[in-house]
XYZ file of C-alpha atoms in Angstrom:
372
model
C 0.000 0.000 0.000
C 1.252 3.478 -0.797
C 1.577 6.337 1.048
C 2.003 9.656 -0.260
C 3.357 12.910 1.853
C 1.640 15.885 0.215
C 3.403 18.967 1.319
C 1.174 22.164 2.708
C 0.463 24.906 0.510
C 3.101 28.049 1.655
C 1.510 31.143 2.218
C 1.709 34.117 -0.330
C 3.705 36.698 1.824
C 6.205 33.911 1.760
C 6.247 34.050 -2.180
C 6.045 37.441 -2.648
C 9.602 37.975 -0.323
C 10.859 35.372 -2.658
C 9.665 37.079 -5.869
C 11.417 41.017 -4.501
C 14.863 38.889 -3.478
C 14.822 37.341 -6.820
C 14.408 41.166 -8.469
C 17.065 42.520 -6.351
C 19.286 39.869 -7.559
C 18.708 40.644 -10.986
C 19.143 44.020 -10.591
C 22.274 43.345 -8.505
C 23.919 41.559 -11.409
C 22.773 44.070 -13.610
C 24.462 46.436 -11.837
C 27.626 44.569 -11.486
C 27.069 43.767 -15.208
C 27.199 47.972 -15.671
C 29.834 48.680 -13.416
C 32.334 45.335 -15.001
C 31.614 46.954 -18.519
C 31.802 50.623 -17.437
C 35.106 49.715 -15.392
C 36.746 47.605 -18.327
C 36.165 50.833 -20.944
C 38.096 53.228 -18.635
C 40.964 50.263 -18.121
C 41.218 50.389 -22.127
C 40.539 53.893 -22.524
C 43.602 54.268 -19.854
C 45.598 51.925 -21.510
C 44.927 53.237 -24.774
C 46.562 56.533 -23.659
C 49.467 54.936 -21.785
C 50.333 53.273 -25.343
C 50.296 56.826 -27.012
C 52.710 58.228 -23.922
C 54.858 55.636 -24.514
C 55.124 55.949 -28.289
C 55.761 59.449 -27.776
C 57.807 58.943 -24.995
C 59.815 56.618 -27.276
C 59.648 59.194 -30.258
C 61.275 61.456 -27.813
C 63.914 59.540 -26.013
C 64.684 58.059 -29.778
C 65.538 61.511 -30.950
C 66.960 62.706 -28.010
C 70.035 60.308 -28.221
C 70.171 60.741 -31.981
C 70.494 64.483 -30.514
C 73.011 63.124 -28.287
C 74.996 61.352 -31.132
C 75.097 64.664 -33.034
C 76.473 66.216 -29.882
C 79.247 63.604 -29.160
C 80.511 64.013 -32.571
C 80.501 67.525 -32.796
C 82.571 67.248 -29.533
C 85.232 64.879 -31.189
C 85.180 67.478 -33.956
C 85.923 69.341 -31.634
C 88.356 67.607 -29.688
C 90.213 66.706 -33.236
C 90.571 70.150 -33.936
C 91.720 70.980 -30.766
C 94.587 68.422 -30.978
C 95.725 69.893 -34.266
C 95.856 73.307 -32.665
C 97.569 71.862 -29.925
C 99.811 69.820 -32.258
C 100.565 73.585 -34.639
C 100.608 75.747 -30.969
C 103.287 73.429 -30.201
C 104.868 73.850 -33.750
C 105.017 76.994 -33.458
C 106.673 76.906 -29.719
C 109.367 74.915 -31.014
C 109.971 77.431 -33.872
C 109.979 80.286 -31.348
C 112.360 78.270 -29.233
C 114.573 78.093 -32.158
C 114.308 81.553 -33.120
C 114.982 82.425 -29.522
C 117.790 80.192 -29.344
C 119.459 81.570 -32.459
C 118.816 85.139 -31.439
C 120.542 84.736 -27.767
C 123.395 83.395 -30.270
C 123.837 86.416 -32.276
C 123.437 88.794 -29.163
C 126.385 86.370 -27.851
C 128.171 86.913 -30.961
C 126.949 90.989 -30.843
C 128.680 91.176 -27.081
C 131.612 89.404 -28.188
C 132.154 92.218 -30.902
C 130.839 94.617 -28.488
C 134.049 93.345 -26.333
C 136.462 93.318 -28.489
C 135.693 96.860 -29.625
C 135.649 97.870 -26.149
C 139.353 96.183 -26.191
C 140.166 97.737 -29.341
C 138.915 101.285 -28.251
C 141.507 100.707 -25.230
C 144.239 99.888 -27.690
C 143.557 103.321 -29.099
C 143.419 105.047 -25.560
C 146.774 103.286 -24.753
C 148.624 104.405 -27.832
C 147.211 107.609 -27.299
C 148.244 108.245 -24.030
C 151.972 106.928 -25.351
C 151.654 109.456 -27.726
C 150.804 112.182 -25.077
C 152.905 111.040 -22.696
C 156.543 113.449 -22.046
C 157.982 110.335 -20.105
C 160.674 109.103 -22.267
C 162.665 108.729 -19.815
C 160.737 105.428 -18.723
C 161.508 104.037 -21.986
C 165.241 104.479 -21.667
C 165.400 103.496 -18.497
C 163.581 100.484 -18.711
C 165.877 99.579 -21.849
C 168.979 98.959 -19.883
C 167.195 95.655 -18.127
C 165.917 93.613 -20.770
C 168.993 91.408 -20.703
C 169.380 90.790 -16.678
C 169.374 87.112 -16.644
C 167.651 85.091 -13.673
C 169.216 82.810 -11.648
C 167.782 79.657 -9.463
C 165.761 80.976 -6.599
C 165.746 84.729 -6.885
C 164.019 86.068 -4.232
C 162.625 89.344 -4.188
C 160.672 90.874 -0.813
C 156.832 92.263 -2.176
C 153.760 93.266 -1.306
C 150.859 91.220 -1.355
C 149.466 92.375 -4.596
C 148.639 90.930 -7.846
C 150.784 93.059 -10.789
C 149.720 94.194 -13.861
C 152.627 96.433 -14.373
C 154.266 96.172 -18.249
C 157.988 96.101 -18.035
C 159.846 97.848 -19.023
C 158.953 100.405 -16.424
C 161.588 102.312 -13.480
C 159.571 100.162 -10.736
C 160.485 97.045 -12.435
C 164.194 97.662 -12.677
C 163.979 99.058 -9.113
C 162.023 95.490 -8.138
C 165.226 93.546 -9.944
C 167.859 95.668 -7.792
C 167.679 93.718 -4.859
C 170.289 91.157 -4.351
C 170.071 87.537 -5.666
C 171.171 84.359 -3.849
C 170.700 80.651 -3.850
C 169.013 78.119 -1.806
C 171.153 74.914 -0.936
C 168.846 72.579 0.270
C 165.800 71.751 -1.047
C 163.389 71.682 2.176
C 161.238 74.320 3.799
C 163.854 74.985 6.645
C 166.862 75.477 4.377
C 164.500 77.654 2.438
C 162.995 79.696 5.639
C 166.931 80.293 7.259
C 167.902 81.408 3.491
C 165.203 84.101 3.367
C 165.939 85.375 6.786
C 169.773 85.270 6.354
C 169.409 87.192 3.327
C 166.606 89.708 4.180
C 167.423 89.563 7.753
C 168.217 93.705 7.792
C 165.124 94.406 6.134
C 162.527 91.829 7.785
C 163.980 92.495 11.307
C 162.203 89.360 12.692
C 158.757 90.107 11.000
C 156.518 87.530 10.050
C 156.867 87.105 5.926
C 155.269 84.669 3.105
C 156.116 83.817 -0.311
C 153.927 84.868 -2.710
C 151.641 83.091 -5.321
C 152.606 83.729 -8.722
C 151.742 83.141 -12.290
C 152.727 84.094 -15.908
C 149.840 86.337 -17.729
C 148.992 84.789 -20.885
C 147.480 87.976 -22.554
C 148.510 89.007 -25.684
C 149.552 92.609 -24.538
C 151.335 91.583 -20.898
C 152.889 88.138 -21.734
C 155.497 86.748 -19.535
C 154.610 89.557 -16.465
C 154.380 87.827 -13.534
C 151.195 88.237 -11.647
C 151.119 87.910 -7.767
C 148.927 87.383 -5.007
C 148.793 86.101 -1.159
C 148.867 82.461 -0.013
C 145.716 81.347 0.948
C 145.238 81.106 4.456
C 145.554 77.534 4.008
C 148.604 77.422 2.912
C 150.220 80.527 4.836
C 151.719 78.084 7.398
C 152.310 74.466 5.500
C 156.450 73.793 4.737
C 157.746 75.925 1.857
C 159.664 72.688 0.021
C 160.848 72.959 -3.024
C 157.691 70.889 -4.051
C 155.297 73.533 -2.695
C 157.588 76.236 -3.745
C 157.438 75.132 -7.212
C 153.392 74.480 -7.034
C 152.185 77.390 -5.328
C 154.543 79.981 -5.579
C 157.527 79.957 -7.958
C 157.517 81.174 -11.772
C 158.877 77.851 -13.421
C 160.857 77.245 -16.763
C 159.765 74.160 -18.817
C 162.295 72.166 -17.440
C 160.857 72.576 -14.049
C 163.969 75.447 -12.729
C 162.450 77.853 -10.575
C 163.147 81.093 -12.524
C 161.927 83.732 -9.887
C 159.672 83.338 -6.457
C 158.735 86.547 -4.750
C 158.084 86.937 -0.771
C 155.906 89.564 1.117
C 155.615 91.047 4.294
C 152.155 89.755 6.270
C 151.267 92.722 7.870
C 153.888 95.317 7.014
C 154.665 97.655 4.091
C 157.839 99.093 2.478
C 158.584 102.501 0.897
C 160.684 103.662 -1.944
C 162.887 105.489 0.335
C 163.173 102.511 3.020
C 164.491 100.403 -0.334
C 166.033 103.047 -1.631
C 168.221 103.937 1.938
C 168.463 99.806 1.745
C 172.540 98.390 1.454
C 171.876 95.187 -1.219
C 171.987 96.555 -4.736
C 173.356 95.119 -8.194
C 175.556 96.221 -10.000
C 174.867 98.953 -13.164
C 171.318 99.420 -11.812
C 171.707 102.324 -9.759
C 170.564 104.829 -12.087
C 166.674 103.175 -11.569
C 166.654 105.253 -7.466
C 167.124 108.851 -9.353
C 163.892 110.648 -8.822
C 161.026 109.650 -10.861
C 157.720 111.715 -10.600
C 155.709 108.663 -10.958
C 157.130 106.858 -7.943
C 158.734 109.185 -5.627
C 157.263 112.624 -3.927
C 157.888 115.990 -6.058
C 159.996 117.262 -3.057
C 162.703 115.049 -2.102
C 163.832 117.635 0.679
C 160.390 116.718 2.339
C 160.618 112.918 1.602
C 163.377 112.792 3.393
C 162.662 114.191 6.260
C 159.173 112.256 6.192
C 158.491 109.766 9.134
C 158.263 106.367 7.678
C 155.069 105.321 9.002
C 154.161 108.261 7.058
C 155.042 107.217 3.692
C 152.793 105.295 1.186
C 153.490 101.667 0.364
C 155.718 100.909 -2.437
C 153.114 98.767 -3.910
C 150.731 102.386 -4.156
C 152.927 103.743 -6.496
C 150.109 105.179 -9.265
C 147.575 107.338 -7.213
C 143.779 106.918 -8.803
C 143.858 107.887 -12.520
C 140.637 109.527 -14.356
C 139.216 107.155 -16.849
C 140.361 106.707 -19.941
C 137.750 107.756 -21.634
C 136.668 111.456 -21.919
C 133.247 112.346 -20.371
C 130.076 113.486 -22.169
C 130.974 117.063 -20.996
C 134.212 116.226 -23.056
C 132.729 115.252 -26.426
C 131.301 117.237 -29.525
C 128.794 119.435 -28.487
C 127.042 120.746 -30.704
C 124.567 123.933 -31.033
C 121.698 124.542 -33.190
C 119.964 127.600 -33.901
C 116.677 128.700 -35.030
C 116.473 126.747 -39.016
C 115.040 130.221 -40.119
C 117.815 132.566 -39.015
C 120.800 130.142 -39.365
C 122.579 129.103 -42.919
C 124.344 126.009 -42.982
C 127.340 127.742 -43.505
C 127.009 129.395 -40.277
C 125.681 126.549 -37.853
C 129.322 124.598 -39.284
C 130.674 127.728 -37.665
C 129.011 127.558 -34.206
C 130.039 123.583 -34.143
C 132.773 123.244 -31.497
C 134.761 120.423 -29.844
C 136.047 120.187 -26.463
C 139.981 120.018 -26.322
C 141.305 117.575 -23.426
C 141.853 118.920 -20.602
C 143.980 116.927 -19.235
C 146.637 114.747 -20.700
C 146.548 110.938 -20.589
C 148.366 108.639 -18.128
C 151.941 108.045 -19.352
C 153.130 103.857 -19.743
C 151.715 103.456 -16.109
C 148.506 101.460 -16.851
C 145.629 102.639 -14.467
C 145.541 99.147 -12.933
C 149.093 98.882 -12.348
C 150.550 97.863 -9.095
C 153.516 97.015 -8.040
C 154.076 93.181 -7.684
C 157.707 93.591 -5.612
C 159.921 95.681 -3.907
């Protein structure tokens, strides 16, 4: 037998809330339907436009760097062209350097000239002031000596100067009139009891040193001994013949000491204390007459001068002018108003200076005396 479960019959409100939540689901996905294709449409539309930014972004960038590339090789133009006019600046540097180096070579070669004519205009002086000079008797004097012969070891007493002095001149025959002796032994002490043996009346116990001396090679003054003190290194070492021959003594090729000269260290002589002096040679008297040049004018007063009153024998040439004549000296020249003077008569109105003075005689201005 069957049996059947019929189920009630709902009531209508029950339907009715079923009916308005079915509605409001439709409309809910309606909605959602709206919103998903209203949502979706601004996505593309968005996207849409972020595609056209970044094509013209792209555009942009793209000929930016093609901008860039034009600018790099502008620049290495650039930087080309600034290695070629670094490459011709330096060119022209080493040109310059060049030109500068040849020019400091003719101004070398200009002040060589320049030299020699200053020599050569001293030449000209010189002769002139032979030419001037009224001292003749210097040349006959100075005649008589050119034979004297030197023997080994002359010594001669000095001052510590270095000489200039051109022989033949009446100092240099006065230096030579001192006597001459030998030395027997060849060490310092047989050398040291010589000197004071010999000069013992005019050194008087004073300390003394040889002197240095060598030949002047010039042109003009060859073969003039030119002097000056030891060093104080070698004031107090052994004078040997060694050291006498290094330092001191005027050599001959063979190695013969031909003349050495010796000084006082901190005293001076005078022409009259040599001239009052007893060692002379013989036939050279005639060089102690008076001469202007070395002696006082008045010999009544130079002899009754005290003798640490009297100049050194080495001062024998008191300061000379220069040579040359001064600007006051030269042409001068005047020159009138052009529209009131004729040629004829500005040649007139030219003058020139006569000297005023005469030029030294043989004494050269830097002469010294080397001995006494």
């Amino acid at each position: 037998m069957a049996c059947y479960h019929i189920k009630p019959p709902e009531p209508s409100s029950i339907r009715q809330e079923v009916e308005l939540l079915k509605e409001r689901l439709q409309a809910l996905e309606e909605q959602l339907g709206q919103q998903r294709q209203g949502d979706l449409g601004t996505i593309v539309a968005r996207v849409s436009e972020l595609e056209e930014f970044v094509d013209k972004s792209r555009e942009q960038i793209g000929q930016e760097i093609k901008g860039s590339y034009r600018n790099i090789s502008r620049a290495w133009q650039s930087i080309e062209q600034l290695s070629r006019r670094t490459s011709q600046l330096q060119e022209g540097l080493r040109s310059q350097l060049d030109h500068l180096d040849s020019v400091k070579g003719r101004l070398k070669i200009i002040s060589n000239r320049q030299l020699e004519l200053f020599d050569a205009d001293e030449s000209i002086e010189e002769r002139l002031e032979q030419l001037e000079s009224d001292h003749d008797l210097l040349l006959s004097r100075g005649s008589q000596h050119l034979n004297v012969e030197a023997e080994i070891y002359p010594m001669r007493t000095g001052v510590p100067r270095v000489s200039y002095s051109r022989p033949p001149t009446t100092s240099h025959i006065r230096t030579e009139a001192r006597s001459r002796w030998d030395v027997g032994g060849s060490d310092g002490t047989s050398f040291v009891e010589a000197v004071i043996r010999s000069f013992d009346g005019l050194l008087a116990g004073r300390p003394w040193m040889p002197l240095q001396a060598k030949l002047c090679d010039a042109e003009r003054l060859q073969g003039l001994p030119m002097l000056r003190p030891l060093s104080p290194g070698l004031v107090d070492d052994e004078y040997d013949l060694d050291f006498l021959r290094k330092h001191c003594g005027v050599c001959e090729p063979s190695g013969k000491i031909e003349s050495l000269y010796i000084a006082m260290r901190l005293d001076n002589f005078s022409w009259h204390f040599l001239r009052n002096s007893p060692k002379f040679i013989d036939g050279l008297e005639d060089c102690w007459v008076h001469d202007p040049l070395l002696d006082p004018s008045n010999q009544v007063e130079d002899d009754h001068m005290e003798e640490h009153d009297r100049p050194s024998a080495g001062d024998i040439v008191p300061r000379l002018p220069h040579l040359k004549r001064p600007a006051s000296e030269m042409s001068q020249t005047t020159y009138p108003a052009p529209s009131t003077t004729t040629a004829g008569e500005l040649d007139d109105q030219r003058c020139k200076n006569r000297r005023t003075t005469c030029l030294p005689t043989l004494v050269e201005p830097r002469r010294r005396l080397e001995t006494v």
